[in-house]
PDB file of C-alpha atoms in Angstrom:
ATOM      1  CA  GLY A 272       7.565 -14.907   1.540  1.00 50.00           C
ATOM      2  CA  GLU A 273       8.884 -18.385   0.866  1.00 54.00           C
ATOM      3  CA  GLY A 274       7.591 -21.394  -1.014  1.00 59.00           C
ATOM      4  CA  GLY A 275       5.355 -19.411  -3.344  1.00 77.00           C
ATOM      5  CA  ASN A 276       3.633 -17.485  -0.549  1.00 86.00           C
ATOM      6  CA  PHE A 277       3.714 -13.776   0.264  1.00 87.00           C
ATOM      7  CA  CYS A 278       3.252 -13.818   4.055  1.00 84.00           C
ATOM      8  CA  SER A 279       1.185 -15.975   6.410  1.00 76.00           C
ATOM      9  CA  GLY A 280       1.173 -13.492   9.287  1.00 74.00           C
ATOM     10  CA  GLY A 281       2.122 -14.138  12.894  1.00 65.00           C
ATOM     11  CA  ASP A 282       3.407 -17.569  13.879  1.00 68.00           C
ATOM     12  CA  VAL A 283       0.895 -19.345  16.121  1.00 64.00           C
ATOM     13  CA  HIS A 284       3.470 -20.586  18.629  1.00 67.00           C
ATOM     14  CA  ASP A 285       6.110 -17.844  18.534  1.00 74.00           C
ATOM     15  CA  ILE A 286       3.829 -14.789  18.405  1.00 76.00           C
ATOM     16  CA  ILE A 287       0.174 -15.605  19.037  1.00 78.00           C
ATOM     17  CA  GLY A 288       0.746 -18.091  21.878  1.00 79.00           C
ATOM     18  CA  PRO A 289       2.569 -15.639  24.167  1.00 85.00           C
ATOM     19  CA  LEU A 290      -0.156 -13.009  23.676  1.00 85.00           C
ATOM     20  CA  VAL A 291      -2.699 -14.984  25.718  1.00 82.00           C
ATOM     21  CA  LYS A 292      -0.373 -14.737  28.731  1.00 85.00           C
ATOM     22  CA  MET A 293       0.248 -10.986  28.529  1.00 88.00           C
ATOM     23  CA  GLY A 294      -1.334  -8.261  30.605  1.00 91.00           C
ATOM     24  CA  MET A 295      -3.009  -5.213  29.085  1.00 91.00           C
ATOM     25  CA  PRO A 296       0.104  -2.951  29.136  1.00 93.00           C
ATOM     26  CA  GLU A 297       2.109  -5.598  27.273  1.00 92.00           C
ATOM     27  CA  LEU A 298      -0.707  -6.235  24.803  1.00 93.00           C
ATOM     28  CA  LEU A 299      -1.090  -2.538  24.046  1.00 93.00           C
ATOM     29  CA  LYS A 300       2.664  -2.242  23.534  1.00 94.00           C
ATOM     30  CA  PHE A 301       2.468  -5.130  21.053  1.00 91.00           C
ATOM     31  CA  THR A 302      -0.516  -3.788  19.092  1.00 92.00           C
ATOM     32  CA  ARG A 303       1.046  -0.335  18.884  1.00 95.00           C
ATOM     33  CA  MET A 304       4.289  -1.881  17.680  1.00 94.00           C
ATOM     34  CA  THR A 305       2.528  -3.718  14.854  1.00 92.00           C
ATOM     35  CA  GLY A 306       0.726  -0.521  13.886  1.00 95.00           C
ATOM     36  CA  ASP A 307       4.075   1.257  13.685  1.00 96.00           C
ATOM     37  CA  LEU A 308       4.915  -0.897  10.662  1.00 96.00           C
ATOM     38  CA  VAL A 309       1.942   0.491   8.741  1.00 96.00           C
ATOM     39  CA  LYS A 310       2.798   4.041   9.809  1.00 96.00           C
ATOM     40  CA  ALA A 311       6.353   3.567   8.537  1.00 97.00           C
ATOM     41  CA  MET A 312       5.113   2.212   5.202  1.00 96.00           C
ATOM     42  CA  ARG A 313       2.656   5.055   4.693  1.00 96.00           C
ATOM     43  CA  HIS A 314       5.165   7.726   5.789  1.00 95.00           C
ATOM     44  CA  CYS A 315       7.932   6.340   3.579  1.00 96.00           C
ATOM     45  CA  PRO A 316       8.218   8.850   0.698  1.00 95.00           C
ATOM     46  CA  GLN A 317       9.005   6.154  -1.857  1.00 96.00           C
ATOM     47  CA  PRO A 318       6.036   4.223  -3.296  1.00 97.00           C
ATOM     48  CA  ILE A 319       6.008   0.629  -2.030  1.00 98.00           C
ATOM     49  CA  ILE A 320       5.149  -2.268  -4.352  1.00 98.00           C
ATOM     50  CA  ALA A 321       3.777  -5.586  -3.094  1.00 97.00           C
ATOM     51  CA  ALA A 322       4.231  -8.639  -5.335  1.00 97.00           C
ATOM     52  CA  VAL A 323       1.713 -11.114  -3.940  1.00 96.00           C
ATOM     53  CA  ASP A 324       1.806 -14.816  -4.735  1.00 95.00           C
ATOM     54  CA  GLY A 325       0.004 -17.541  -2.821  1.00 93.00           C
ATOM     55  CA  VAL A 326      -0.998 -16.925   0.782  1.00 94.00           C
ATOM     56  CA  SER A 327      -1.268 -13.371   2.106  1.00 94.00           C
ATOM     57  CA  VAL A 328      -3.142 -13.486   5.407  1.00 93.00           C
ATOM     58  CA  GLY A 329      -3.281 -11.686   8.736  1.00 91.00           C
ATOM     59  CA  ALA A 330      -0.374  -9.289   9.034  1.00 91.00           C
ATOM     60  CA  GLY A 331       0.649 -10.386   5.537  1.00 93.00           C
ATOM     61  CA  ALA A 332      -2.631  -9.045   4.155  1.00 96.00           C
ATOM     62  CA  ILE A 333      -2.015  -5.824   6.085  1.00 96.00           C
ATOM     63  CA  ILE A 334       1.435  -5.435   4.513  1.00 96.00           C
ATOM     64  CA  ALA A 335      -0.062  -5.855   1.044  1.00 97.00           C
ATOM     65  CA  MET A 336      -2.896  -3.440   1.882  1.00 97.00           C
ATOM     66  CA  SER A 337      -0.467  -0.818   3.185  1.00 97.00           C
ATOM     67  CA  SER A 338       1.603  -0.871   0.006  1.00 97.00           C
ATOM     68  CA  ASP A 339       0.995   1.718  -2.687  1.00 98.00           C
ATOM     69  CA  LEU A 340       0.775  -0.705  -5.599  1.00 98.00           C
ATOM     70  CA  ARG A 341      -0.173  -4.383  -5.472  1.00 98.00           C
ATOM     71  CA  TYR A 342       0.443  -6.973  -8.168  1.00 98.00           C
ATOM     72  CA  ALA A 343      -0.619 -10.593  -7.789  1.00 97.00           C
ATOM     73  CA  THR A 344      -0.668 -14.009  -9.388  1.00 97.00           C
ATOM     74  CA  PRO A 345      -3.886 -15.938 -10.082  1.00 97.00           C
ATOM     75  CA  ASP A 346      -3.096 -18.078  -7.017  1.00 95.00           C
ATOM     76  CA  ALA A 347      -3.000 -15.140  -4.590  1.00 96.00           C
ATOM     77  CA  LYS A 348      -5.262 -15.665  -1.586  1.00 96.00           C
ATOM     78  CA  THR A 349      -5.726 -12.694   0.734  1.00 96.00           C
ATOM     79  CA  ALA A 350      -7.489 -12.898   4.092  1.00 96.00           C
ATOM     80  CA  PHE A 351      -7.819 -10.476   6.976  1.00 95.00           C
ATOM     81  CA  LEU A 352      -8.522 -13.406   9.266  1.00 90.00           C
ATOM     82  CA  PHE A 353      -8.391 -11.712  12.662  1.00 90.00           C
ATOM     83  CA  ASN A 354     -12.077 -12.523  13.228  1.00 90.00           C
ATOM     84  CA  ARG A 355     -11.335 -16.228  12.834  1.00 87.00           C
ATOM     85  CA  VAL A 356      -9.023 -16.148  15.865  1.00 84.00           C
ATOM     86  CA  GLY A 357     -11.455 -14.214  18.039  1.00 87.00           C
ATOM     87  CA  LEU A 358     -10.090 -10.751  17.328  1.00 89.00           C
ATOM     88  CA  ALA A 359     -11.594  -7.627  15.786  1.00 90.00           C
ATOM     89  CA  GLY A 360     -11.005  -6.743  12.163  1.00 91.00           C
ATOM     90  CA  CYS A 361      -9.686  -3.339  13.251  1.00 91.00           C
ATOM     91  CA  ASP A 362      -6.029  -4.345  13.211  1.00 91.00           C
ATOM     92  CA  MET A 363      -3.086  -2.232  12.068  1.00 93.00           C
ATOM     93  CA  GLY A 364      -5.284   0.314  10.314  1.00 94.00           C
ATOM     94  CA  ALA A 365      -7.412  -2.146   8.341  1.00 96.00           C
ATOM     95  CA  CYS A 366     -10.685  -0.343   9.103  1.00 96.00           C
ATOM     96  CA  ALA A 367      -9.193   2.935   7.891  1.00 95.00           C
ATOM     97  CA  ILE A 368      -7.326   1.782   4.784  1.00 96.00           C
ATOM     98  CA  LEU A 369      -9.173  -1.230   3.352  1.00 97.00           C
ATOM     99  CA  PRO A 370     -12.549   0.533   2.787  1.00 96.00           C
ATOM    100  CA  ARG A 371     -10.749   3.249   0.851  1.00 95.00           C
ATOM    101  CA  ILE A 372      -9.316   0.633  -1.495  1.00 97.00           C
ATOM    102  CA  ILE A 373     -12.243  -1.739  -2.058  1.00 97.00           C
ATOM    103  CA  GLY A 374     -15.240   0.066  -0.551  1.00 96.00           C
ATOM    104  CA  GLN A 375     -17.003  -0.078   2.814  1.00 96.00           C
ATOM    105  CA  GLY A 376     -19.304  -3.011   2.054  1.00 97.00           C
ATOM    106  CA  ARG A 377     -16.630  -5.297   0.654  1.00 97.00           C
ATOM    107  CA  ALA A 378     -14.201  -4.396   3.426  1.00 97.00           C
ATOM    108  CA  SER A 379     -16.906  -5.103   6.006  1.00 97.00           C
ATOM    109  CA  GLU A 380     -17.453  -8.585   4.596  1.00 97.00           C
ATOM    110  CA  LEU A 381     -13.759  -9.448   4.642  1.00 97.00           C
ATOM    111  CA  LEU A 382     -13.226  -8.053   8.148  1.00 96.00           C
ATOM    112  CA  PHE A 383     -16.391  -9.496   9.742  1.00 96.00           C
ATOM    113  CA  PHE A 384     -15.961 -13.007   8.334  1.00 95.00           C
ATOM    114  CA  GLY A 385     -12.223 -13.252   7.726  1.00 94.00           C
ATOM    115  CA  ARG A 386     -12.923 -14.988   4.439  1.00 94.00           C
ATOM    116  CA  THR A 387     -10.403 -15.291   1.651  1.00 96.00           C
ATOM    117  CA  MET A 388     -10.408 -12.811  -1.219  1.00 97.00           C
ATOM    118  CA  SER A 389      -9.368 -14.440  -4.477  1.00 97.00           C
ATOM    119  CA  ALA A 390      -7.028 -12.794  -6.951  1.00 97.00           C
ATOM    120  CA  GLU A 391      -9.955 -12.371  -9.332  1.00 97.00           C
ATOM    121  CA  GLU A 392     -11.992 -10.569  -6.673  1.00 97.00           C
ATOM    122  CA  GLY A 393      -8.996  -8.492  -5.639  1.00 97.00           C
ATOM    123  CA  LEU A 394      -8.509  -7.306  -9.206  1.00 98.00           C
ATOM    124  CA  ALA A 395     -12.201  -6.571  -9.779  1.00 98.00           C
ATOM    125  CA  TRP A 396     -12.464  -4.700  -6.469  1.00 97.00           C
ATOM    126  CA  GLY A 397      -9.358  -2.582  -7.031  1.00 97.00           C
ATOM    127  CA  PHE A 398      -7.203  -4.214  -4.356  1.00 98.00           C
ATOM    128  CA  PHE A 399      -4.778  -5.508  -6.979  1.00 98.00           C
ATOM    129  CA  ASN A 400      -3.537  -3.257  -9.763  1.00 98.00           C
ATOM    130  CA  ALA A 401      -2.920  -6.248 -12.016  1.00 98.00           C
ATOM    131  CA  VAL A 402      -2.868 -10.045 -11.953  1.00 98.00           C
ATOM    132  CA  VAL A 403      -0.030 -11.633 -13.910  1.00 97.00           C
ATOM    133  CA  PRO A 404       1.253 -15.205 -14.363  1.00 97.00           C
ATOM    134  CA  ALA A 405       3.391 -16.425 -11.464  1.00 95.00           C
ATOM    135  CA  GLU A 406       6.507 -16.669 -13.605  1.00 95.00           C
ATOM    136  CA  LYS A 407       6.063 -13.017 -14.625  1.00 96.00           C
ATOM    137  CA  LEU A 408       5.264 -11.537 -11.199  1.00 96.00           C
ATOM    138  CA  GLU A 409       8.748 -10.518 -10.084  1.00 95.00           C
ATOM    139  CA  GLU A 410       9.608  -9.228 -13.543  1.00 97.00           C
ATOM    140  CA  HIS A 411       6.416  -7.151 -13.659  1.00 97.00           C
ATOM    141  CA  ALA A 412       6.881  -5.725 -10.158  1.00 97.00           C
ATOM    142  CA  MET A 413      10.506  -4.835 -10.878  1.00 97.00           C
ATOM    143  CA  ALA A 414       9.520  -3.177 -14.154  1.00 98.00           C
ATOM    144  CA  MET A 415       7.030  -0.991 -12.287  1.00 97.00           C
ATOM    145  CA  ALA A 416       9.677  -0.207  -9.662  1.00 97.00           C
ATOM    146  CA  ARG A 417      12.129   0.842 -12.360  1.00 97.00           C
ATOM    147  CA  ARG A 418       9.491   3.099 -13.920  1.00 96.00           C
ATOM    148  CA  LEU A 419       8.950   4.779 -10.570  1.00 97.00           C
ATOM    149  CA  ALA A 420      12.692   5.117  -9.955  1.00 96.00           C
ATOM    150  CA  ALA A 421      13.172   6.678 -13.395  1.00 95.00           C
ATOM    151  CA  GLY A 422      10.340   9.142 -12.850  1.00 95.00           C
ATOM    152  CA  PRO A 423      10.248  12.432 -10.934  1.00 96.00           C
ATOM    153  CA  THR A 424      10.860  10.832  -7.544  1.00 96.00           C
ATOM    154  CA  PHE A 425      10.475  14.030  -5.527  1.00 96.00           C
ATOM    155  CA  ALA A 426       7.107  14.678  -7.160  1.00 96.00           C
ATOM    156  CA  ASN A 427       6.060  11.055  -6.610  1.00 96.00           C
ATOM    157  CA  GLY A 428       6.858  11.471  -2.923  1.00 96.00           C
ATOM    158  CA  VAL A 429       4.658  14.563  -2.855  1.00 97.00           C
ATOM    159  CA  THR A 430       1.851  12.584  -4.511  1.00 97.00           C
ATOM    160  CA  LYS A 431       2.101   9.846  -1.879  1.00 97.00           C
ATOM    161  CA  ASN A 432       2.115  12.403   0.917  1.00 95.00           C
ATOM    162  CA  GLN A 433      -0.993  14.098  -0.454  1.00 96.00           C
ATOM    163  CA  LEU A 434      -2.781  10.773  -0.906  1.00 95.00           C
ATOM    164  CA  ASN A 435      -2.188  10.162   2.795  1.00 93.00           C
ATOM    165  CA  MET A 436      -2.985  13.662   4.054  1.00 93.00           C
ATOM    166  CA  GLU A 437      -6.141  14.245   2.044  1.00 94.00           C
ATOM    167  CA  TRP A 438      -8.063  11.363   3.611  1.00 90.00           C
ATOM    168  CA  ASP A 439      -9.482  13.653   6.278  1.00 90.00           C
ATOM    169  CA  MET A 440      -9.478  16.992   4.442  1.00 95.00           C
ATOM    170  CA  SER A 441     -12.445  18.879   3.082  1.00 95.00           C
ATOM    171  CA  LEU A 442     -12.428  19.397  -0.682  1.00 94.00           C
ATOM    172  CA  ASP A 443     -11.490  23.066  -0.345  1.00 97.00           C
ATOM    173  CA  THR A 444      -8.636  22.229   2.032  1.00 97.00           C
ATOM    174  CA  ALA A 445      -7.419  19.455  -0.264  1.00 96.00           C
ATOM    175  CA  ILE A 446      -7.422  21.722  -3.312  1.00 96.00           C
ATOM    176  CA  GLU A 447      -5.425  24.357  -1.422  1.00 96.00           C
ATOM    177  CA  ALA A 448      -2.967  21.710  -0.177  1.00 96.00           C
ATOM    178  CA  GLU A 449      -2.500  20.450  -3.727  1.00 95.00           C
ATOM    179  CA  ALA A 450      -2.020  23.992  -5.022  1.00 96.00           C
ATOM    180  CA  GLN A 451       0.813  24.513  -2.557  1.00 96.00           C
ATOM    181  CA  ALA A 452       2.321  21.079  -3.231  1.00 96.00           C
ATOM    182  CA  GLN A 453       2.226  21.566  -6.997  1.00 96.00           C
ATOM    183  CA  ALA A 454       3.767  25.028  -6.719  1.00 97.00           C
ATOM    184  CA  ILE A 455       6.680  23.452  -4.838  1.00 96.00           C
ATOM    185  CA  CYS A 456       7.075  20.841  -7.584  1.00 96.00           C
ATOM    186  CA  MET A 457       7.122  23.608 -10.193  1.00 95.00           C
ATOM    187  CA  LYS A 458      10.333  24.896  -8.596  1.00 96.00           C
ATOM    188  CA  THR A 459      12.143  21.564  -9.015  1.00 96.00           C
ATOM    189  CA  ASN A 460      14.811  20.824 -11.581  1.00 95.00           C
ATOM    190  CA  ASP A 461      12.730  17.882 -12.790  1.00 95.00           C
ATOM    191  CA  PHE A 462       9.960  20.244 -13.886  1.00 96.00           C
ATOM    192  CA  ARG A 463      12.497  22.272 -15.873  1.00 95.00           C
ATOM    193  CA  ARG A 464      13.994  19.080 -17.311  1.00 95.00           C
ATOM    194  CA  ALA A 465      10.568  17.936 -18.493  1.00 96.00           C
ATOM    195  CA  TYR A 466       9.894  21.290 -20.141  1.00 94.00           C
ATOM    196  CA  ASP A 467      13.290  21.418 -21.845  1.00 96.00           C
ATOM    197  CA  ALA A 468      12.873  17.836 -23.075  1.00 96.00           C
ATOM    198  CA  PHE A 469       9.414  18.630 -24.456  1.00 95.00           C
ATOM    199  CA  VAL A 470      10.749  21.643 -26.353  1.00 96.00           C
ATOM    200  CA  ALA A 471      13.623  19.555 -27.720  1.00 96.00           C
ATOM    201  CA  LYS A 472      11.218  16.694 -28.542  1.00 95.00           C
ATOM    202  CA  GLU A 473      13.205  14.351 -26.311  1.00 94.00           C
ATOM    203  CA  LYS A 474      12.299  12.036 -23.460  1.00 93.00           C
ATOM    204  CA  PRO A 475      12.977  13.706 -20.095  1.00 94.00           C
ATOM    205  CA  VAL A 476      15.613  12.221 -17.811  1.00 95.00           C
ATOM    206  CA  PHE A 477      14.635  12.997 -14.233  1.00 96.00           C
ATOM    207  CA  GLY A 478      17.065  13.494 -11.380  1.00 94.00           C
ATOM    208  CA  GLY A 479      14.738  13.483  -8.399  1.00 93.00           C
ATOM    209  CA  ASP A 480      15.424  17.105  -7.473  1.00 93.00           C
TER     210      ASP A 480
END
């Protein structure tokens, strides 16, 4: 984003304009391509942090939504405004992901009306993990990124994978999947490092393996 804004989505003339001239095969190729971005973000093993200031609308709102952690300034304005341009709210996984973050009713309101969600609402609804002053946003996001990078990165990747996979699992299946995932983590060097550090009353230094 530039000028104090996160992302304003697709350019009206460069992206949206040509869409009205496309045939169905071209349109489907385009919509699948945009969805590939969300797939890549969710399949990326590293947690993704969005630092949202100012406008975050359309595809910009989707990018924030698809991140693992979201931090914002009081001026953040988020809108899934597809409805306002005659399109459905089911864009790039919004109908699958957004209700899981803020709830079905709140997601329905944002997707049916395309209205703006304020930073205050986003924090109260669980969309934003924290709201910080604009001058502190980058510093805060980078501090969280450093904490993640200094942590057990292999295990964090497993956590992200399970968060994705368990959306459509039964409870019994999820518990079994987590049992297997945790057993794998118990064979990592980071698990041994944490144990050794605890015994020595030291802070563990993780290596990501």
